[in-house]
Tab-separated table of C-alpha atoms and ligand atoms in Angstrom:
chain	number	residue	atom	x	y	z
L	215	UNK	CA	23.925	12.185	-16.491
L	216	UNK	CA	24.262	9.210	-18.827
L	217	UNK	CA	21.064	7.344	-19.738
L	218	UNK	CA	20.624	3.802	-21.034
L	219	UNK	CA	17.589	3.022	-23.180
L	220	UNK	CA	19.047	0.000	-24.972
L	221	UNK	CA	19.414	-3.029	-22.700
L	222	UNK	CA	22.153	-4.424	-24.951
L	223	UNK	CA	24.368	-1.526	-23.780
L	224	UNK	CA	24.179	-2.519	-20.103
L	225	UNK	CA	27.559	-4.198	-19.879
L	226	UNK	CA	27.041	-5.600	-16.368
L	227	UNK	CA	24.485	-8.079	-17.787
L	228	UNK	CA	25.657	-11.257	-19.487
L	229	UNK	CA	25.228	-11.625	-23.255
L	230	UNK	CA	22.434	-14.186	-22.789
L	231	UNK	CA	20.622	-11.950	-20.279
L	232	UNK	CA	20.811	-9.026	-22.687
L	233	UNK	CA	19.425	-11.159	-25.500
L	234	UNK	CA	16.458	-12.461	-23.488
L	235	UNK	CA	15.658	-9.058	-21.985
L	236	UNK	CA	15.701	-7.417	-25.401
L	237	UNK	CA	12.370	-9.171	-26.105
L	238	UNK	CA	10.881	-7.626	-22.967
L	239	UNK	CA	11.989	-4.117	-23.900
L	240	UNK	CA	10.296	-4.452	-27.270
L	241	UNK	CA	7.014	-4.572	-25.326
L	242	UNK	CA	7.828	-2.404	-22.281
L	243	UNK	CA	10.477	0.247	-22.730
L	244	UNK	CA	13.682	0.297	-20.722
L	245	UNK	CA	15.377	3.405	-19.397
L	246	UNK	CA	17.764	3.836	-16.484
L	247	UNK	CA	20.411	6.356	-15.590
L	248	UNK	CA	23.991	5.741	-14.629
L	249	UNK	CA	23.536	6.887	-11.023
L	250	UNK	CA	20.796	4.330	-10.295
L	251	UNK	CA	22.494	1.501	-12.200
L	252	UNK	CA	25.547	2.091	-10.022
L	253	UNK	CA	23.488	1.302	-6.912
L	254	UNK	CA	22.875	-2.249	-8.160
L	255	UNK	CA	24.743	-5.172	-6.643
L	256	UNK	CA	25.322	-7.017	-9.930
L	257	UNK	CA	26.534	-10.137	-8.123
L	258	UNK	CA	23.004	-10.646	-6.792
L	259	UNK	CA	20.476	-11.517	-9.494
L	260	UNK	CA	17.663	-10.779	-7.003
L	261	UNK	CA	19.012	-7.402	-5.958
L	262	UNK	CA	16.007	-5.132	-5.183
L	263	UNK	CA	17.513	-2.121	-6.970
L	264	UNK	CA	18.136	-4.290	-10.013
L	265	UNK	CA	14.542	-5.557	-9.946
L	266	UNK	CA	13.295	-1.965	-9.890
L	267	UNK	CA	14.736	-0.974	-13.285
L	268	UNK	CA	16.183	-4.008	-15.071
L	269	UNK	CA	13.568	-5.848	-17.167
L	270	UNK	CA	12.354	-9.251	-16.076
L	271	UNK	CA	11.358	-11.984	-18.552
L	272	UNK	CA	8.247	-12.707	-16.461
L	273	UNK	CA	6.873	-9.299	-17.467
L	274	UNK	CA	5.738	-11.030	-20.650
L	275	UNK	CA	3.346	-13.279	-18.689
L	276	UNK	CA	-0.199	-12.204	-19.464
L	277	UNK	CA	-1.687	-10.328	-16.518
L	278	UNK	CA	-3.749	-7.230	-15.861
L	279	UNK	CA	-4.435	-4.320	-18.167
L	280	UNK	CA	-2.615	-1.156	-19.156
L	281	UNK	CA	-5.117	1.067	-17.320
L	282	UNK	CA	-6.067	-0.902	-14.203
L	283	UNK	CA	-7.664	2.043	-12.379
L	284	UNK	CA	-9.574	3.207	-15.435
L	285	UNK	CA	-7.787	6.549	-15.438
L	286	UNK	CA	-9.059	7.266	-18.940
L	287	UNK	CA	-12.452	8.045	-17.363
L	288	UNK	CA	-10.928	10.784	-15.153
L	289	UNK	CA	-9.704	13.235	-17.795
L	290	UNK	CA	-11.393	16.624	-18.016
L	291	UNK	CA	-8.819	17.985	-20.485
L	292	UNK	CA	-5.394	16.917	-21.777
L	293	UNK	CA	-3.259	15.934	-18.786
L	294	UNK	CA	-5.776	16.760	-16.065
L	295	UNK	CA	-7.623	14.049	-14.134
L	296	UNK	CA	-10.478	15.037	-11.816
L	297	UNK	CA	-11.591	11.927	-9.960
L	298	UNK	CA	-12.223	13.185	-6.427
L	299	UNK	CA	-14.220	16.343	-5.790
L	300	UNK	CA	-11.431	18.290	-4.035
L	301	UNK	CA	-8.364	16.976	-5.809
L	302	UNK	CA	-7.000	16.988	-9.345
L	303	UNK	CA	-4.050	15.078	-10.731
L	304	UNK	CA	-2.098	17.113	-13.253
L	305	UNK	CA	0.125	14.996	-15.509
L	306	UNK	CA	2.760	17.462	-16.683
L	307	UNK	CA	5.327	14.996	-18.043
L	308	UNK	CA	5.118	11.761	-19.987
L	309	UNK	CA	8.703	10.728	-19.306
L	310	UNK	CA	10.589	9.448	-16.277
L	311	UNK	CA	14.170	9.727	-15.152
L	312	UNK	CA	14.365	5.906	-15.123
L	313	UNK	CA	11.476	3.529	-15.718
L	314	UNK	CA	10.223	1.392	-12.841
L	315	UNK	CA	9.393	-2.058	-14.172
L	316	UNK	CA	6.233	-2.192	-12.016
L	317	UNK	CA	4.844	1.203	-13.060
L	318	UNK	CA	1.019	1.208	-13.106
L	319	UNK	CA	1.040	4.064	-15.610
L	320	UNK	CA	3.529	2.455	-18.006
L	321	UNK	CA	1.031	2.914	-20.833
L	322	UNK	CA	2.170	6.530	-21.131
L	323	UNK	CA	5.689	5.390	-22.040
L	324	UNK	CA	4.637	2.480	-24.215
L	325	UNK	CA	1.452	3.384	-26.061
L	326	UNK	CA	2.866	6.303	-28.054
L	327	UNK	CA	-0.185	8.337	-26.937
L	328	UNK	CA	0.704	11.392	-24.902
L	329	UNK	CA	-1.630	11.739	-21.908
L	330	UNK	CA	0.338	14.559	-20.279
L	331	UNK	CA	-0.588	18.222	-20.657
L	332	UNK	CA	1.027	19.932	-23.611
L	333	UNK	CA	0.715	23.660	-22.910
L	334	UNK	CA	-0.598	23.461	-19.282
L	335	UNK	CA	-3.017	26.371	-19.786
L	336	UNK	CA	-6.167	24.245	-20.279
L	337	UNK	CA	-5.486	22.387	-17.032
L	338	UNK	CA	-4.732	25.563	-15.115
L	339	UNK	CA	-7.858	27.267	-16.504
L	340	UNK	CA	-9.932	24.287	-15.384
L	341	UNK	CA	-8.545	24.516	-11.846
L	342	UNK	CA	-9.150	28.273	-11.829
L	343	UNK	CA	-12.765	27.755	-12.894
L	344	UNK	CA	-13.546	24.971	-10.420
L	345	UNK	CA	-13.616	26.393	-6.936
L	346	UNK	CA	-14.303	22.963	-5.448
L	347	UNK	CA	-10.739	21.918	-6.360
L	348	UNK	CA	-8.633	22.370	-3.227
L	349	UNK	CA	-5.617	20.202	-4.017
L	350	UNK	CA	-3.482	19.728	-7.077
L	351	UNK	CA	-0.937	16.942	-7.498
L	352	UNK	CA	1.700	17.503	-10.184
L	353	UNK	CA	2.565	14.121	-11.551
L	354	UNK	CA	3.416	12.229	-14.711
L	355	UNK	CA	5.806	10.685	-15.525
L	356	UNK	CA	8.284	12.755	-13.619
L	357	UNK	CA	7.426	16.442	-13.034
L	358	UNK	CA	11.035	17.301	-12.155
L	359	UNK	CA	12.152	16.318	-15.663
L	360	UNK	CA	10.637	19.584	-16.845
L	361	UNK	CA	12.984	22.532	-17.012
L	362	UNK	CA	13.093	24.618	-13.849
L	363	UNK	CA	11.731	27.524	-15.893
L	364	UNK	CA	8.633	25.520	-16.907
L	365	UNK	CA	8.081	24.264	-13.357
L	366	UNK	CA	8.348	27.880	-12.186
L	367	UNK	CA	5.662	29.020	-14.652
L	368	UNK	CA	3.290	26.269	-13.522
L	369	UNK	CA	3.874	26.970	-9.818
L	370	UNK	CA	3.390	30.701	-10.340
L	371	UNK	CA	0.012	30.130	-12.006
L	372	UNK	CA	-1.116	27.651	-9.355
L	373	UNK	CA	0.062	29.968	-6.584
L	374	UNK	CA	-2.270	32.671	-7.897
L	375	UNK	CA	-5.371	30.457	-7.479
L	376	UNK	CA	-6.819	31.422	-4.074
L	377	UNK	CA	-9.065	28.372	-3.582
L	378	UNK	CA	-6.138	25.921	-3.820
L	379	UNK	CA	-5.169	24.677	-0.354
L	380	UNK	CA	-2.301	22.406	-1.316
L	381	UNK	CA	0.138	21.936	-4.161
L	382	UNK	CA	1.856	18.552	-4.207
L	383	UNK	CA	4.636	17.309	-6.449
L	384	UNK	CA	4.834	13.530	-6.902
L	385	UNK	CA	8.414	12.605	-7.771
L	386	UNK	CA	10.900	9.750	-7.772
L	387	UNK	CA	13.736	12.109	-8.633
L	388	UNK	CA	15.287	12.131	-5.099
L	389	UNK	CA	15.703	8.338	-5.478
L	390	UNK	CA	16.606	8.176	-9.172
L	391	UNK	CA	18.765	11.268	-9.482
L	392	UNK	CA	19.239	13.431	-6.373
L	393	UNK	CA	21.685	15.619	-8.315
L	394	UNK	CA	18.725	17.082	-10.246
L	395	UNK	CA	17.907	18.781	-6.930
L	396	UNK	CA	21.396	19.240	-5.512
L	397	UNK	CA	22.802	20.871	-8.619
L	398	UNK	CA	19.974	23.267	-9.311
L	399	UNK	CA	19.792	26.145	-6.821
L	400	UNK	CA	17.070	27.723	-8.980
L	401	UNK	CA	14.767	24.750	-8.350
L	402	UNK	CA	15.271	25.084	-4.600
L	403	UNK	CA	14.657	28.817	-4.910
L	404	UNK	CA	11.316	28.051	-6.555
L	405	UNK	CA	10.336	25.760	-3.695
L	406	UNK	CA	11.361	28.485	-1.238
L	407	UNK	CA	9.265	31.042	-3.129
L	408	UNK	CA	6.095	29.000	-3.432
L	409	UNK	CA	6.214	26.985	-0.228
L	410	UNK	CA	4.409	29.719	1.624
L	411	UNK	CA	4.013	29.350	5.416
L	412	UNK	CA	0.245	29.369	4.793
L	413	UNK	CA	0.364	26.892	1.898
L	414	UNK	CA	3.394	24.633	1.886
L	415	UNK	CA	4.545	22.726	-1.170
L	416	UNK	CA	4.283	19.006	-0.471
L	417	UNK	CA	6.829	16.754	-2.161
L	418	UNK	CA	5.514	13.207	-2.350
L	419	UNK	CA	8.550	11.035	-2.915
L	420	UNK	CA	8.745	7.420	-4.029
L	421	UNK	CA	11.409	5.438	-2.200
L	422	UNK	CA	10.838	1.666	-2.324
L	423	UNK	CA	13.875	0.370	-0.540
L	424	UNK	CA	16.231	1.681	2.143
L	425	UNK	CA	19.206	1.314	-0.234
L	426	UNK	CA	17.767	4.128	-2.357
L	427	UNK	CA	18.335	6.479	0.577
L	428	UNK	CA	21.949	7.203	-0.306
L	429	UNK	CA	23.928	10.130	1.090
L	430	UNK	CA	23.141	12.326	-1.973
L	431	UNK	CA	19.453	11.353	-1.727
L	432	UNK	CA	19.314	12.233	1.953
L	433	UNK	CA	21.039	15.539	1.214
L	434	UNK	CA	18.539	16.293	-1.582
L	435	UNK	CA	15.698	15.673	0.884
L	436	UNK	CA	17.446	17.889	3.411
L	437	UNK	CA	17.706	20.704	0.851
L	438	UNK	CA	14.015	20.388	0.003
L	439	UNK	CA	13.099	20.571	3.698
L	440	UNK	CA	15.361	23.591	4.181
L	441	UNK	CA	13.655	25.229	1.202
L	442	UNK	CA	10.352	24.881	3.064
L	443	UNK	CA	8.802	21.784	1.489
L	444	UNK	CA	6.955	19.143	3.504
L	445	UNK	CA	7.971	15.611	2.537
L	446	UNK	CA	5.908	12.423	2.482
L	447	UNK	CA	6.708	9.086	0.873
L	448	UNK	CA	4.567	6.547	-0.895
L	449	UNK	CA	5.578	3.174	-2.221
L	450	UNK	CA	3.878	0.097	-3.558
L	451	UNK	CA	4.625	-3.202	-1.855
L	452	UNK	CA	6.586	-5.158	-4.448
L	453	UNK	CA	7.616	-8.780	-4.640
L	454	UNK	CA	11.380	-9.142	-4.466
L	455	UNK	CA	11.893	-5.450	-3.686
L	456	UNK	CA	10.357	-4.640	-0.314
L	457	UNK	CA	7.978	-7.528	0.489
L	458	UNK	CA	9.439	-8.487	3.846
L	459	UNK	CA	8.563	-7.063	7.240
L	460	UNK	CA	12.217	-6.362	7.911
L	461	UNK	CA	12.813	-4.432	4.668
L	462	UNK	CA	9.622	-2.450	4.962
L	463	UNK	CA	10.265	-1.599	8.594
L	464	UNK	CA	13.828	-0.448	7.838
L	465	UNK	CA	12.593	1.715	4.959
L	466	UNK	CA	9.778	3.296	6.994
L	467	UNK	CA	11.994	4.071	9.991
L	468	UNK	CA	14.781	5.479	7.845
L	469	UNK	CA	12.357	7.692	5.930
L	470	UNK	CA	10.970	8.966	9.224
L	471	UNK	CA	14.464	9.692	10.554
L	472	UNK	CA	15.298	11.895	7.572
L	473	UNK	CA	12.036	13.830	7.785
L	474	UNK	CA	10.201	12.084	4.953
L	475	UNK	CA	7.128	10.689	6.661
L	476	UNK	CA	5.592	7.474	5.283
L	477	UNK	CA	2.199	8.202	3.733
L	478	UNK	CA	0.727	5.443	1.545
L	479	UNK	CA	1.816	1.868	0.947
L	480	UNK	CA	-0.013	0.733	-2.158
L	481	UNK	CA	-1.097	-2.690	-3.267
L	482	UNK	CA	0.315	-2.752	-6.800
L	483	UNK	CA	-2.483	-2.516	-9.339
L	484	UNK	CA	-2.978	-5.412	-11.760
L	485	UNK	CA	-1.096	-3.771	-14.601
L	486	UNK	CA	0.140	-5.525	-17.732
L	487	UNK	CA	3.695	-6.705	-17.207
L	488	UNK	CA	3.554	-6.356	-13.411
L	489	UNK	CA	2.978	-9.985	-12.396
L	490	UNK	CA	6.597	-10.520	-11.207
L	491	UNK	CA	6.061	-7.764	-8.612
L	492	UNK	CA	2.554	-8.592	-7.421
L	493	UNK	CA	1.912	-9.437	-3.762
L	494	UNK	CA	-1.505	-10.837	-2.726
L	495	UNK	CA	-3.586	-8.526	-0.518
L	496	UNK	CA	-3.538	-10.769	2.583
L	497	UNK	CA	0.193	-11.379	2.368
L	498	UNK	CA	0.891	-7.662	1.869
L	499	UNK	CA	-1.233	-6.732	4.886
L	500	UNK	CA	0.481	-9.348	7.031
L	501	UNK	CA	3.901	-8.007	6.028
L	502	UNK	CA	2.770	-4.462	6.795
L	503	UNK	CA	1.309	-5.487	10.182
L	504	UNK	CA	4.495	-7.300	11.175
L	505	UNK	CA	6.638	-4.402	9.930
L	506	UNK	CA	4.560	-2.010	12.050
L	507	UNK	CA	5.618	-3.835	15.199
L	508	UNK	CA	9.124	-2.451	14.675
L	509	UNK	CA	8.188	0.991	13.378
L	510	UNK	CA	8.412	4.212	15.315
L	511	UNK	CA	5.053	5.798	16.130
L	512	UNK	CA	5.356	8.390	13.375
L	513	UNK	CA	6.163	5.764	10.729
L	514	UNK	CA	3.027	3.907	11.791
L	515	UNK	CA	0.961	6.705	10.272
L	516	UNK	CA	1.433	4.926	6.908
L	517	UNK	CA	-1.751	3.407	5.506
L	518	UNK	CA	-2.002	0.417	3.220
L	519	UNK	CA	-4.330	1.303	0.364
L	520	UNK	CA	-5.616	0.222	-3.026
L	521	UNK	CA	-6.333	2.788	-5.725
L	522	UNK	CA	-9.358	1.319	-7.445
L	523	UNK	CA	-11.441	3.049	-10.109
L	524	UNK	CA	-14.173	3.523	-7.466
L	525	UNK	CA	-11.795	5.204	-5.013
L	526	UNK	CA	-8.893	4.731	-2.691
L	527	UNK	CA	-9.619	2.026	-0.104
L	528	UNK	CA	-7.619	1.458	3.019
L	529	UNK	CA	-7.165	-2.096	4.262
L	530	UNK	CA	-8.311	-1.667	7.845
L	531	UNK	CA	-8.212	-5.255	9.013
L	532	UNK	CA	-8.158	-8.917	8.065
L	533	UNK	CA	-9.715	-11.586	10.257
L	534	UNK	CA	-9.657	-15.371	9.902
L	535	UNK	CA	-12.346	-15.245	7.256
L	536	UNK	CA	-12.925	-11.609	6.272
L	537	UNK	CA	-11.133	-8.622	4.738
L	538	UNK	CA	-12.285	-5.127	5.754
L	539	UNK	CA	-11.703	-2.085	3.567
L	540	UNK	CA	-12.731	1.523	4.078
L	541	UNK	CA	-12.885	4.189	1.422
L	542	UNK	CA	-10.180	6.656	2.256
L	543	UNK	CA	-11.365	8.692	-0.699
L	544	UNK	CA	-14.321	7.679	-2.821
L	545	UNK	CA	-15.187	8.685	-6.358
L	546	UNK	CA	-18.877	8.870	-5.370
L	547	UNK	CA	-19.424	11.244	-2.438
L	548	UNK	CA	-22.027	8.944	-0.862
L	549	UNK	CA	-19.370	6.218	-0.549
L	550	UNK	CA	-16.977	8.396	1.459
L	551	UNK	CA	-15.704	6.478	4.542
L	552	UNK	CA	-17.888	3.479	3.690
L	553	UNK	CA	-16.621	0.224	5.142
L	554	UNK	CA	-16.752	-2.917	3.021
L	555	UNK	CA	-16.513	-6.519	4.112
L	556	UNK	CA	-15.216	-9.248	1.809
L	557	UNK	CA	-14.703	-12.975	2.097
L	558	UNK	CA	-11.045	-13.569	2.846
L	559	UNK	CA	-9.183	-14.901	-0.169
L	560	UNK	CA	-5.447	-15.373	0.326
L	561	UNK	CA	-4.858	-15.702	-3.413
L	562	UNK	CA	-6.529	-12.410	-4.405
L	563	UNK	CA	-4.373	-9.583	-5.692
L	564	UNK	CA	-7.068	-6.960	-6.238
L	565	UNK	CA	-10.481	-5.816	-4.978
L	566	UNK	CA	-12.262	-7.051	-8.085
L	567	UNK	CA	-11.194	-10.610	-7.240
L	568	UNK	CA	-12.849	-10.437	-3.801
L	569	UNK	CA	-16.367	-11.515	-3.001
L	570	UNK	CA	-18.258	-8.793	-1.160
L	571	UNK	CA	-20.301	-9.677	1.945
L	572	UNK	CA	-23.081	-7.630	3.505
L	573	UNK	CA	-22.548	-3.972	3.006
L	574	UNK	CA	-21.372	-2.085	6.051
L	575	UNK	CA	-21.741	1.612	6.545
L	576	UNK	CA	-19.793	3.762	8.887
L	577	UNK	CA	-17.164	6.374	9.305
L	578	UNK	CA	-14.138	7.129	11.347
L	579	UNK	CA	-16.038	6.605	14.607
L	580	UNK	CA	-16.458	2.900	14.073
L	581	UNK	CA	-18.137	0.167	12.118
L	582	UNK	CA	-21.907	0.246	11.828
L	583	UNK	CA	-23.914	-2.479	10.234
L	584	UNK	CA	-26.370	-1.393	7.585
L	585	UNK	CA	-29.980	-1.020	8.853
L	586	UNK	CA	-31.065	-4.030	6.781
L	587	UNK	CA	-28.555	-6.226	8.545
L	588	UNK	CA	-29.596	-4.980	12.005
L	589	UNK	CA	-33.261	-5.828	11.384
B	958	SF4	S1	8.670	7.035	-11.244
B	958	SF4	FE1	6.466	6.657	-11.093
B	958	SF4	S2	5.630	7.241	-13.094
B	958	SF4	FE2	7.860	6.996	-13.330
B	958	SF4	S3	8.163	4.907	-14.004
B	958	SF4	FE3	8.350	4.906	-11.777
B	958	SF4	S4	6.260	4.422	-11.024
B	958	SF4	FE4	6.078	5.058	-13.185
C-alpha cells in the first residue's frame, strides 16, 4: 500500500490548495493511503471522504484542547487507561493507517509523546492483577497496524486471564484498508483461535459514511464474522461528513445489513483543530432522531453519547427547554445511571457549556426527582 504523508504530493489537489494546506499539516499531521484517497470524488470539494482525511484550513481556528476528555488522568501505566471499574482501554499503537482530521486523540500523532504501550507486559500484568477488570479494549491509534505476530502475543496473554469477560478491538482498518484483513489469513486465524464461543472477540469498527462500505470492506467484515468475531460500529456525528438524517440513516441501515450493528454515535469532543467538524448537541440529536425514523429496529439500538471526563452520557431526550442526559457509564460508581437535566442551549457543543438544572436521580426504570425536589 502506498502512503502519503506530504500533502504537496497529493496530485489531485490544486497547487494553491496544496500550498494552503501545507500550513495545516505543520500543526496537525497528514497521512492517508492510496486506497482511501481513491474513494474521494475530487470533483466535489465537500466530498465526505475527502473531508475525513484531507486537511481543512479551518482546523487552524482556535477551539478546544488536545485532551478534551482528560485522558491523561486515566493512565495506570504506559498505554493503559483505567477509567471505569470494569473496563480498561489498552493503547497498543500510536499510529493510524490514515489520519482522520477530526480525531479526538490526535495529540498522540502530533505531540511527539508516545502514550501507547511499549512492551505490553506492564499493561497485561495490571489486568492480571486487577480482578475487577472484566473488559479490555485494544485501541490506539490503530491496533491492526501491529504485526499479526504481535497481535497474536497480546491476544494469547489476554486469553489466559480468566476474569476477562470481553476482548474488544477498536479499529478503522476495515474502512481505511480492508486488504490488511483480506490479505492476511494468519490474522483471521488468530480471530478464529481467540474468539471462543464462551468469550467472543468484539471488533468495534469505525465507519462514518456509507461510501466507506465498499465491496472489499464488506468482504473484510464478512471474513471477520466468519472467523467468529462479533462486529459493532461507532462513529462520531461530523459536520459535512454524516450530519444529515438521510446520510446517517443510510449508514446505519447498511451497517446493520452487513452484520455490523450500530453501537455508539458520539458527539465529537471539543478537540483542537476539530471546529470544522463540530455539530451542536441539539442539532446532532435532532438529526439522529429523524434518522431513526427510517432505521430498521436493530439499527435503532444505536445510542447517541458524549464521552466526558466524568463518564459516558447518553442523550436521552431534548424538550422545548431542557436537555436530558443519563450516565451510560460513570467514572464515579455513585453516578452510575444518574439522569441530569440541563437548560436547552442550541448553540452548545459540549456538556461543559450547558447549565445544569435540579439534579435528577434514577436508573433504567425511569426518571425520579431527587428527594429535595419532591419536598
Ligand atoms: S482511526 Fe481513530 S485513532 Fe486513528 S486517526 Fe481516526 S479517529 Fe483517530
